[in-house]
Short mmCIF file of C-alpha atoms in Angstrom, two decimals:
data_model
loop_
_atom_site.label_atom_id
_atom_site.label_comp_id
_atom_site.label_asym_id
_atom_site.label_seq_id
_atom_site.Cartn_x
_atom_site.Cartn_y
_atom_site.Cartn_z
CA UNK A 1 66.36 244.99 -4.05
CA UNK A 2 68.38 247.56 -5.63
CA UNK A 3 71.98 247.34 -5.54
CA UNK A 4 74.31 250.35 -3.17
CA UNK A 5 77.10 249.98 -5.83
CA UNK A 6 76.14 253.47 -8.02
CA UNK A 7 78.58 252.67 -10.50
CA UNK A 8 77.31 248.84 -11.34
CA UNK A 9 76.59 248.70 -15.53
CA UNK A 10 72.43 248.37 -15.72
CA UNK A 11 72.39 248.75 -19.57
CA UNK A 12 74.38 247.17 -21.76
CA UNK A 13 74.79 247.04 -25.43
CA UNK A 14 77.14 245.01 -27.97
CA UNK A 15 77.48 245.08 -31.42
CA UNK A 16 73.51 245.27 -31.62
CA UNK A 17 71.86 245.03 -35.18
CA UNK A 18 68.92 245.26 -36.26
CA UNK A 19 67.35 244.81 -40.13
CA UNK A 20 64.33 244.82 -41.54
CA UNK A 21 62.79 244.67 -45.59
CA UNK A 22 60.88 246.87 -47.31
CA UNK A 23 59.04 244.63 -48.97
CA UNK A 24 56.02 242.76 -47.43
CA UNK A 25 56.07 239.84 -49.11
CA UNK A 26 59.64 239.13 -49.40
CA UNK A 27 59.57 239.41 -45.50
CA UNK A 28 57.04 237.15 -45.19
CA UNK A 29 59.22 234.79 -47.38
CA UNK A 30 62.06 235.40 -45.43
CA UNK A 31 60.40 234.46 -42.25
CA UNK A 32 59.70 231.19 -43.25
CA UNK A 33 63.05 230.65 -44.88
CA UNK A 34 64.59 231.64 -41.16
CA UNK A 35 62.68 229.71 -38.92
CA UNK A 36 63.46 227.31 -41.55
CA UNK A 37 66.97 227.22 -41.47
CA UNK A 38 66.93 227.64 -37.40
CA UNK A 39 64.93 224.24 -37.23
CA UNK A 40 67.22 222.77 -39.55
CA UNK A 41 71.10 224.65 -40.11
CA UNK A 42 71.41 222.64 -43.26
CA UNK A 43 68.17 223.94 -44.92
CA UNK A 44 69.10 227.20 -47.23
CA UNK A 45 72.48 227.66 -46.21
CA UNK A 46 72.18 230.96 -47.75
CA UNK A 47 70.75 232.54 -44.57
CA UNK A 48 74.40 231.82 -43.25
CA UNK A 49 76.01 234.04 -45.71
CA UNK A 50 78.01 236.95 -43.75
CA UNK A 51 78.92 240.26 -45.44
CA UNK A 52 82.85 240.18 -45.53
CA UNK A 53 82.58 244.11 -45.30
CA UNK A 54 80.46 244.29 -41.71
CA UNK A 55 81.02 240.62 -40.54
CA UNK A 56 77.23 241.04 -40.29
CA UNK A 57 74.66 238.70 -41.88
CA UNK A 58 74.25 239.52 -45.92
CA UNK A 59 71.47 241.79 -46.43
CA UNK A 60 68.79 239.94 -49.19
CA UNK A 61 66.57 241.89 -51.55
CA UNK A 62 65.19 245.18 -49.78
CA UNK A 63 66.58 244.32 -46.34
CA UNK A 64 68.45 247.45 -45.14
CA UNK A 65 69.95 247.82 -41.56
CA UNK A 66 67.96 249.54 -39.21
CA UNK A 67 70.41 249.90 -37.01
CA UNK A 68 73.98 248.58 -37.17
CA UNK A 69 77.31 247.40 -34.55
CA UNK A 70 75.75 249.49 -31.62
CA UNK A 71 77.36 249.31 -28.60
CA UNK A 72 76.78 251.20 -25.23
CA UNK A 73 76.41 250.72 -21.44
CA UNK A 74 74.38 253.10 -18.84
CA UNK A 75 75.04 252.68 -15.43
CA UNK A 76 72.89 253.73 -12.34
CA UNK A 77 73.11 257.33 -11.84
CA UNK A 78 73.49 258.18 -15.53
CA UNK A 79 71.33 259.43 -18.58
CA UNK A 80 71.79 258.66 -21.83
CA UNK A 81 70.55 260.79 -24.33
CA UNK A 82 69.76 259.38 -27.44
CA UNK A 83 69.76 262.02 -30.67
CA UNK A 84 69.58 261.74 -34.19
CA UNK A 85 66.51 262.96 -36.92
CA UNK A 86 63.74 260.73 -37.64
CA UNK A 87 64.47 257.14 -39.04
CA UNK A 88 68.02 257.63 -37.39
CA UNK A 89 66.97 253.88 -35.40
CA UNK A 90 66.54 255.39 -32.45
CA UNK A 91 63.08 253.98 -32.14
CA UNK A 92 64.46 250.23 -33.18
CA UNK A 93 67.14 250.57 -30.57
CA UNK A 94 64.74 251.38 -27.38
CA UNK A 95 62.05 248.34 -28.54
CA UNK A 96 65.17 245.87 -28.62
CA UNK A 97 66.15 247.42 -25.22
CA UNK A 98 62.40 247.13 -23.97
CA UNK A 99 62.67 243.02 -25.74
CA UNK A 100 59.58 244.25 -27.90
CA UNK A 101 62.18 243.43 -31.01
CA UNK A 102 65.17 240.94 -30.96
CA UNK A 103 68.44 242.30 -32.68
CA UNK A 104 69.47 239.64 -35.52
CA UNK A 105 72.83 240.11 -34.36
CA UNK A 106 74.72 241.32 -30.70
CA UNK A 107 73.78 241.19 -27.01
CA UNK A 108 71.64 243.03 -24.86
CA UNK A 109 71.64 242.96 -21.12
CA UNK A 110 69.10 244.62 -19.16
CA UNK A 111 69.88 244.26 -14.94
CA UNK A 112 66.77 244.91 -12.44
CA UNK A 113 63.45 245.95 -13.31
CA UNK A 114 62.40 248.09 -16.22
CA UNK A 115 60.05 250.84 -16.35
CA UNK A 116 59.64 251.98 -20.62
CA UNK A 117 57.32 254.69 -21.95
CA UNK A 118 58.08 254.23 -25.63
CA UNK A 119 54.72 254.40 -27.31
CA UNK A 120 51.88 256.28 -26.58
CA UNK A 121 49.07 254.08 -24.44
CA UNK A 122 51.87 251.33 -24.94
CA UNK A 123 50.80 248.52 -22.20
CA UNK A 124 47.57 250.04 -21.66
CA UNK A 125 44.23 248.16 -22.51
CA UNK A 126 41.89 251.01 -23.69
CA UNK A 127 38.78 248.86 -22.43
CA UNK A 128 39.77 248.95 -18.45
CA UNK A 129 39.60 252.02 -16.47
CA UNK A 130 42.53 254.40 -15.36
CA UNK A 131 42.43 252.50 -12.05
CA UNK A 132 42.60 249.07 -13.65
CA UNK A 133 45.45 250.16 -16.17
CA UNK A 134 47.79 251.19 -13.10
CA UNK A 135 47.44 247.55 -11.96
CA UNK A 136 47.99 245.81 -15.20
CA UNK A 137 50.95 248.25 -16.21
CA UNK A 138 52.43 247.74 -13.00
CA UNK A 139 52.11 244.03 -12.45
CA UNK A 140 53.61 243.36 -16.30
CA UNK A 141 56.68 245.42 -14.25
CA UNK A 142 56.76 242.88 -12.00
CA UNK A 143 55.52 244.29 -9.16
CA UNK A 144 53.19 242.91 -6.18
CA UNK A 145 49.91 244.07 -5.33
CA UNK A 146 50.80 244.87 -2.06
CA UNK A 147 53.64 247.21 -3.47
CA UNK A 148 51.46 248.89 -6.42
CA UNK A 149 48.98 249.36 -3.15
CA UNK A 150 51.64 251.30 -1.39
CA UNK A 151 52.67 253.50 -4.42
CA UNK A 152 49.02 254.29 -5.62
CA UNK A 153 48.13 257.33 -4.50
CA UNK A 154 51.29 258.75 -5.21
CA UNK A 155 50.94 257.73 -8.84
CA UNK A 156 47.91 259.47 -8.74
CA UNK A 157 49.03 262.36 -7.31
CA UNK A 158 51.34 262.66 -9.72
CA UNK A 159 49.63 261.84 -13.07
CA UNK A 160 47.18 264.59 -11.90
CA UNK A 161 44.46 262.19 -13.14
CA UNK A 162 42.10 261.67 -9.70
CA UNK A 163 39.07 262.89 -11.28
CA UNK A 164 39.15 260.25 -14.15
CA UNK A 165 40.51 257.31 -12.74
CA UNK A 166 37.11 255.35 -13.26
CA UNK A 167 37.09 256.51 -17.01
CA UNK A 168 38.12 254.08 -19.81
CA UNK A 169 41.43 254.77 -21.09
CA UNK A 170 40.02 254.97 -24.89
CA UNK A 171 38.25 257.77 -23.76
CA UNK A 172 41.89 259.25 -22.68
CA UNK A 173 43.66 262.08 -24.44
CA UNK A 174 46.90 261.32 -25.50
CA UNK A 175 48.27 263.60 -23.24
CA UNK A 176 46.47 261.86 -20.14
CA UNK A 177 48.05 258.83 -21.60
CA UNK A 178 51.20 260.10 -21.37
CA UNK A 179 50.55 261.27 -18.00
CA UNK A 180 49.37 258.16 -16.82
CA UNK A 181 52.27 255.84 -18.62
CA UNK A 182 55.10 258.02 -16.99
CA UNK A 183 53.53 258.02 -13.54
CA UNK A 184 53.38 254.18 -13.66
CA UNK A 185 56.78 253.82 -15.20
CA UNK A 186 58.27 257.07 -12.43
CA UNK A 187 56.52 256.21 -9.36
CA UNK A 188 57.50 252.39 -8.94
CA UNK A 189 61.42 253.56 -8.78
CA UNK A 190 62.77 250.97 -11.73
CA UNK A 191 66.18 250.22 -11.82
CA UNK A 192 65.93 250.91 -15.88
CA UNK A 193 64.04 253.80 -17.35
CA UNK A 194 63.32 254.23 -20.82
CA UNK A 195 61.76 257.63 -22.24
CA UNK A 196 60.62 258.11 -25.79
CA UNK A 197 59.84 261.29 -27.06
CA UNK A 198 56.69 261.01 -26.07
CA UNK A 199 56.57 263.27 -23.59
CA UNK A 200 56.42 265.90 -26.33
CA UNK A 201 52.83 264.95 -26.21
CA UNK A 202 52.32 266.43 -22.98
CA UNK A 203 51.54 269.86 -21.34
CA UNK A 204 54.54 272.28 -20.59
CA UNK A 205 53.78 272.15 -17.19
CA UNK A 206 53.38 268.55 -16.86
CA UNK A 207 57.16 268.08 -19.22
CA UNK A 208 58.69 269.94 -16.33
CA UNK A 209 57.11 267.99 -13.94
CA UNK A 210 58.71 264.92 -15.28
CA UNK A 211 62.32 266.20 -15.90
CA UNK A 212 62.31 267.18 -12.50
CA UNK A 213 61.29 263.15 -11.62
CA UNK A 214 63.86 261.96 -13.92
CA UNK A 215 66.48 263.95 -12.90
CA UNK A 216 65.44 263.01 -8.92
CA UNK A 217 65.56 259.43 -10.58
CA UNK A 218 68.62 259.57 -12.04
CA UNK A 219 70.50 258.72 -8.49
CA UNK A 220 68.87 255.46 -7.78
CA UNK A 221 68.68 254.17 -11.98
CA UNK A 222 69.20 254.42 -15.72
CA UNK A 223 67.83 256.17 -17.41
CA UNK A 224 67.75 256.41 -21.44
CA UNK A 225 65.87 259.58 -22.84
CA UNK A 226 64.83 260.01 -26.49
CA UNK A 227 63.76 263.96 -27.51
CA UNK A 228 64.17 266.14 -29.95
CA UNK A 229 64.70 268.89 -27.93
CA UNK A 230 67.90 269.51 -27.13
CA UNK A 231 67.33 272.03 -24.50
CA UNK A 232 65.70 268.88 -22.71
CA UNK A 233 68.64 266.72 -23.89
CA UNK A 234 70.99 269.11 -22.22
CA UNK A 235 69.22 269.74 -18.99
CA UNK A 236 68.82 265.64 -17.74
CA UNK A 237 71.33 264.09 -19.33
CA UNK A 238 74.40 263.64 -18.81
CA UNK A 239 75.72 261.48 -21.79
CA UNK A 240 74.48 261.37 -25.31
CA UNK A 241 75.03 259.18 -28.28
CA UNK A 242 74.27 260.38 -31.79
CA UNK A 243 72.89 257.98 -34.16
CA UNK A 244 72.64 258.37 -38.05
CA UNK A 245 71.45 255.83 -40.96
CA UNK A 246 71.39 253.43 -38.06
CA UNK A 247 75.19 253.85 -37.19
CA UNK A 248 76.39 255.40 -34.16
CA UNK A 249 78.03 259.02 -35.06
CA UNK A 250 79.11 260.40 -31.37
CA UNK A 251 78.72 259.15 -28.28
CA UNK A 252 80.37 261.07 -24.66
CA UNK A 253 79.56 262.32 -21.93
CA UNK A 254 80.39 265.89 -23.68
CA UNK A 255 76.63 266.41 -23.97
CA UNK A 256 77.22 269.79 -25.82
CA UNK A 257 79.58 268.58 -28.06
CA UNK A 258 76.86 265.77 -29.56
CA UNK A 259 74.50 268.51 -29.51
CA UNK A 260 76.20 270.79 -31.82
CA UNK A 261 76.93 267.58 -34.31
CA UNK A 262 73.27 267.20 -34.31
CA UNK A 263 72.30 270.63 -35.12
CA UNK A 264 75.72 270.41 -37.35
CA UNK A 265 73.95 267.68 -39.54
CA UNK A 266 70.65 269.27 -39.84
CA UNK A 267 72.54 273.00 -40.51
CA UNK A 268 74.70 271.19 -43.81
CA UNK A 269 71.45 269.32 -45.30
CA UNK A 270 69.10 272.45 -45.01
CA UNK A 271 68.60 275.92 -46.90
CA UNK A 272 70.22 278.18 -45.03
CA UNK A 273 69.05 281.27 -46.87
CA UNK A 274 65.32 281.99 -47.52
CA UNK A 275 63.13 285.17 -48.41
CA UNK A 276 62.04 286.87 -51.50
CA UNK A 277 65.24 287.52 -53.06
CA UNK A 278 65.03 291.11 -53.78
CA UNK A 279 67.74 291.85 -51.43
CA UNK A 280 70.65 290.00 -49.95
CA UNK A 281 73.35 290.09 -47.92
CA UNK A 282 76.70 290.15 -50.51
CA UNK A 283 79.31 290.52 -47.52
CA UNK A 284 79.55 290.63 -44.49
CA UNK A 285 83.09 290.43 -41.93
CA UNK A 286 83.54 290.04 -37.97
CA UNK A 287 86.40 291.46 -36.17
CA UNK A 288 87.59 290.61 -32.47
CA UNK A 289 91.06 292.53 -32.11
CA UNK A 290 93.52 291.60 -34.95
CA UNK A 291 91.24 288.25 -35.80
CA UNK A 292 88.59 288.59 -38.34
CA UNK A 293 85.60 285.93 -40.02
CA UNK A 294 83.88 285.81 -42.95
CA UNK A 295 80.31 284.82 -43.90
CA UNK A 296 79.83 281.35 -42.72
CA UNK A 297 82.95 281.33 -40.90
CA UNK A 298 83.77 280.89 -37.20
CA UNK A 299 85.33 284.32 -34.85
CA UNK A 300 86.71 282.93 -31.88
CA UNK A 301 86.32 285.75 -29.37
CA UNK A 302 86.90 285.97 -25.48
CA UNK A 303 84.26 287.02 -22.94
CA UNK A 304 84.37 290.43 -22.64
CA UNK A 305 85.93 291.43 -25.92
CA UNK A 306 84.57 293.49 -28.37
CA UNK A 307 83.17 292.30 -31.73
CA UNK A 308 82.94 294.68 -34.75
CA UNK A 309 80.22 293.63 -37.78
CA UNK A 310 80.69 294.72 -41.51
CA UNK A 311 77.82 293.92 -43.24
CA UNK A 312 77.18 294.85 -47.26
CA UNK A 313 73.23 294.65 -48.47
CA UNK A 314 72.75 294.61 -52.09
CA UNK A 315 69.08 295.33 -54.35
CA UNK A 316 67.74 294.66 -57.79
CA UNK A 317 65.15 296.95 -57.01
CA UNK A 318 64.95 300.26 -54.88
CA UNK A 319 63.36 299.46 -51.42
CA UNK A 320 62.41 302.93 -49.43
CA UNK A 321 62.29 301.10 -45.91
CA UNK A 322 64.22 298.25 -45.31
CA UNK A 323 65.70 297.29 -41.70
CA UNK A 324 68.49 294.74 -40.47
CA UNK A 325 68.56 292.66 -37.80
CA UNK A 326 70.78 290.11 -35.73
CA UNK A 327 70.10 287.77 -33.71
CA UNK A 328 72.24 285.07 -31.58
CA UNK A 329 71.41 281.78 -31.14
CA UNK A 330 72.71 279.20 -28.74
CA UNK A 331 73.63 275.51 -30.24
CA UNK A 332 70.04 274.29 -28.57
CA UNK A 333 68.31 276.89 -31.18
CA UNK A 334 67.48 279.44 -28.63
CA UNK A 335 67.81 283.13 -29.45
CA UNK A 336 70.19 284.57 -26.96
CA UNK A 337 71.04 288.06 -28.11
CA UNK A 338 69.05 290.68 -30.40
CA UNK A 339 71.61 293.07 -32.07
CA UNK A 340 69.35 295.69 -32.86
CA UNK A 341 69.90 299.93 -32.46
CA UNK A 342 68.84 302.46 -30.05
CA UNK A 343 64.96 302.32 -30.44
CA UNK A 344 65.28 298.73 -30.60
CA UNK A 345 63.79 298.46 -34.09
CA UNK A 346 66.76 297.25 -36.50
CA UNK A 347 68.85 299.36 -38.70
CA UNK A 348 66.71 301.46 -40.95
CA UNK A 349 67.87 301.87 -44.22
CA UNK A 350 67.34 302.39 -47.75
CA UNK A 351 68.44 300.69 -50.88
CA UNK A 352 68.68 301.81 -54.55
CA UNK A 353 68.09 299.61 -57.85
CA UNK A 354 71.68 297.47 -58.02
CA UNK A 355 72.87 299.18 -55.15
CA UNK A 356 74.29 298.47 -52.28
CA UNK A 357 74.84 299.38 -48.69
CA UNK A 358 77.65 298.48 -46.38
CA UNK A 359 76.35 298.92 -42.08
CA UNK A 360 78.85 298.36 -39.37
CA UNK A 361 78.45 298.15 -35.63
CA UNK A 362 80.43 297.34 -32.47
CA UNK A 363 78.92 295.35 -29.57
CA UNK A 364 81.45 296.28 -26.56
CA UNK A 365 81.75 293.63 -24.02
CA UNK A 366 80.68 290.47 -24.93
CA UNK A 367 79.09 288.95 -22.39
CA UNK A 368 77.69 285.19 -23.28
CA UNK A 369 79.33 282.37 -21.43
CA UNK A 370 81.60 279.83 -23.04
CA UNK A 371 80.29 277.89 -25.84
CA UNK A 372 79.61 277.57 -29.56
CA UNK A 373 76.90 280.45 -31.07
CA UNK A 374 75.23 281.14 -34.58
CA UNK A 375 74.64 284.21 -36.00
CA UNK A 376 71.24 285.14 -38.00
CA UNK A 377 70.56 288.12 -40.46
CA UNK A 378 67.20 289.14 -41.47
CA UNK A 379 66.52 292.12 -43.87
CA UNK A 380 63.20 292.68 -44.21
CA UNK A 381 60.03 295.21 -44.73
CA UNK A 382 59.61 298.14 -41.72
CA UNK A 383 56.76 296.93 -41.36
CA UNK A 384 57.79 293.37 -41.01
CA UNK A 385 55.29 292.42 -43.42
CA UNK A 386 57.99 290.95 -46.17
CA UNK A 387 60.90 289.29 -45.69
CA UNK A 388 63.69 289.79 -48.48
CA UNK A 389 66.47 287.47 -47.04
CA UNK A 390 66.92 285.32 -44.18
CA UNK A 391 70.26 283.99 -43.61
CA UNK A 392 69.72 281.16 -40.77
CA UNK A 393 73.91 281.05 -39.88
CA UNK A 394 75.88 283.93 -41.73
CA UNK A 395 78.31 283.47 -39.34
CA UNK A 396 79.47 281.38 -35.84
CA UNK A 397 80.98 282.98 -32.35
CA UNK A 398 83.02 280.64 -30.16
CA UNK A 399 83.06 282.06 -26.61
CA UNK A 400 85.71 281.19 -24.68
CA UNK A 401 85.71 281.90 -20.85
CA UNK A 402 86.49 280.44 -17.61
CA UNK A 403 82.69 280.60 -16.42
CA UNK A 404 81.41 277.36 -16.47
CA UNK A 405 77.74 278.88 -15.99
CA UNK A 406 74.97 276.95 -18.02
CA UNK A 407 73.41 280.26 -18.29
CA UNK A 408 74.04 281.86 -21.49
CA UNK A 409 74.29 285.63 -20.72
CA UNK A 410 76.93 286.57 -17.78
CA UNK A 411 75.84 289.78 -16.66
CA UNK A 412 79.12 291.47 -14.73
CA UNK A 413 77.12 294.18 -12.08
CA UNK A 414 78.48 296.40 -9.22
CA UNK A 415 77.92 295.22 -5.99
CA UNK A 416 78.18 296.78 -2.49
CA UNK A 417 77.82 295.26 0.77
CA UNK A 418 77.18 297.25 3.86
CA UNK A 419 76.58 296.36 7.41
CA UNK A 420 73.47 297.01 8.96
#
């Protein structure tokens, strides 16, 4: 029976670590050496050894730390977000969570019932039907048949899956075992629900479908969602923790905020510039009033303001019909703005062998809500056909205003009432 208090801690986390070794055999050896010295504490005493550094067991041979001294608690009515790039330890984390892994070192406690989609066609036997997986799933949840009888047709409703329920689940999809595993885990109403990125497997319809569940779920559990889209990340959650190498980075309940670090991290370890090279953008300068930015550098600029861009193209060789182009981005990587001219082509120019160009324009009234934004510049061929330099962030808007909108674009219209 779940409990009325909506602030009681569900989730909690201490000082969890997790290693593992990179060699198979040494592993193996290590096993045995463990169990070894957990029969017996005076057999190899050398399994006691702690790291004076960490105050964390001392890593042997190839061990590494998957991840390392995390500590977090979710309580009912929140959403964690968990972000970070691939072998981050997010992954680790949620199978320690779901007691598929035990951390070698911390505490984990887990209160009510527990509803995890963390592997695709995790739980499922692919021999039994649809029909017979519901059961099984549901019963290892801990749930009677008489209350997986009362929630079964609107798991099926909502896994979509009617026609196939008498099918064997090896002759599933993977998206209709997504569907399936998040109906079970949804449906039931856990007290804990755990979310990999799975869901990335599914249709764009049926992703909706369950953001608008976990959201609706969000007042009567936990929930902790794993994605690596942070438009998703932003829309459910409303607390995010940041993991890299294992170690946790950020973690707040200022969900934009730990988005831009994670965007920040991926922005500093990749080429930002890209393109054939035979032109480039040499300079280029943003002005809002007396303030002014360089390439790469951040204009802080107020909603409605104007913004002037100073932009100088350079060529080793002539190019007849070359055209520039802008285009803002929001911190989720969604293209907010195109800064393009009248026709709504680009800036149409042409460029002499070592020459150069300089193109300025004004955008009056800027209207984007408050927030961090990155700026792209593309020169390329007329025709599109060739791109001669792509600059991924040349420069970086920060938007203040009092709008606290999650829309990106204010639009500020006339309106007129009348009575009729």
């Amino acid at each position: 029976m779940k409990s009325d208090n909506n602030n009681e801690v569900l989730i909690k986390a201490e000082n969890v670590s997790k290693k593992f070794c990179r060699s198979l055999k040494r592993s193996l050896w290590y096993g045995v050496k463990d169990v070894a010295h957990s029969l017996n504490p005076w057999v190899m005493p050398e399994a006691e050894e702690i790291d004076s550094n960490t105050s964390l067991p001392a890593l042997r041979t190839d061990e590494f730390w998957a991840i390392q001294n995390i500590s977090f608690e979710v309580r009912r009515g929140e959403c964690l977000g968990l972000i970070g790039h691939n072998g981050a330890g997010k992954s680790t984390l949620l199978k320690i969570l779901n007691s598929l892994n035990r951390p070698d070192s911390g505490r984990v406690t887990m209160r009510g019932r527990v509803g995890a989609l963390i592997e695709l066609g995790a739980g499922f036997n692919p021999i039994l039907t649809g029909r017979e997986n519901i059961y099984n799933q549901a019963t290892l949840l801990g749930f009677s048949k008489q209350e997986i009888d009362a929630k079964f047709d609107e798991i099926v409703e909502f896994s979509e899956l009617k026609d196939f329920l008498d099918m064997p689940l090896q002759n599933y999809s993977s998206g209709m075992k997504v569907k399936l595993g998040f109906a079970v885990s949804s449906q039931l109403e856990p007290d804990i629900l755990i979310v990999d990125e799975v869901l990335a497997v599914g249709d764009v319809g049926f992703r909706f479908k369950c953001l608008n569940k976990m959201a609706e779920l969000m007042n009567k559990c936990a929930v902790i969602f794993v994605s690596h889209s942070m438009p998703q990340i932003f829309r459910v959650c409303n607390h995010v923790m940041l993991l890299d190498k294992g170690q946790c980075v950020f973690n707040s309940d200022e969900v934009g905020l730990g988005i831009e670090k994670y965007f920040s991290h991926f922005r500093n370890d990749a080429q930002a510039v890209v393109g054939s090279g035979e032109a480039r953008i040499k300079y280029l300068e943003l002005q809002c009033g007396q303030q002014t930015s360089a390439l790469g550098e951040v204009l802080h600029v107020n909603y409605g303001e104007d913004i002037k861009i100073a932009v100088v193209v350079g060529a080793d060789k002539k190019i007849r019909k070359a055209r520039l182009q802008f285009v803002v981005w929001s911190m989720e990587l969604l293209p907010v703005l195109d800064i393009m001219n009248e026709d709504l082509t680009g800036v149409e120019f042409e460029l002499n062998e070592n020459g150069e160009v300089k193109i300025e324009t004004e955008i009056k009234g800027i209207n984007l809500s408050a927030g961090k934004y990155m700026i792209s510049a593309v020169v390329n061929s007329l025709d599109n056909r060739k791109t001669y330099c792509r600059h991924d962030s040349v420069a970086s808007l920060n938007v203040h205003s009092e709008s606290s909108s999650g829309a990106h674009v204010l639009l500020s219209p006339t309106w007129s009432i009348s009575e009729q």
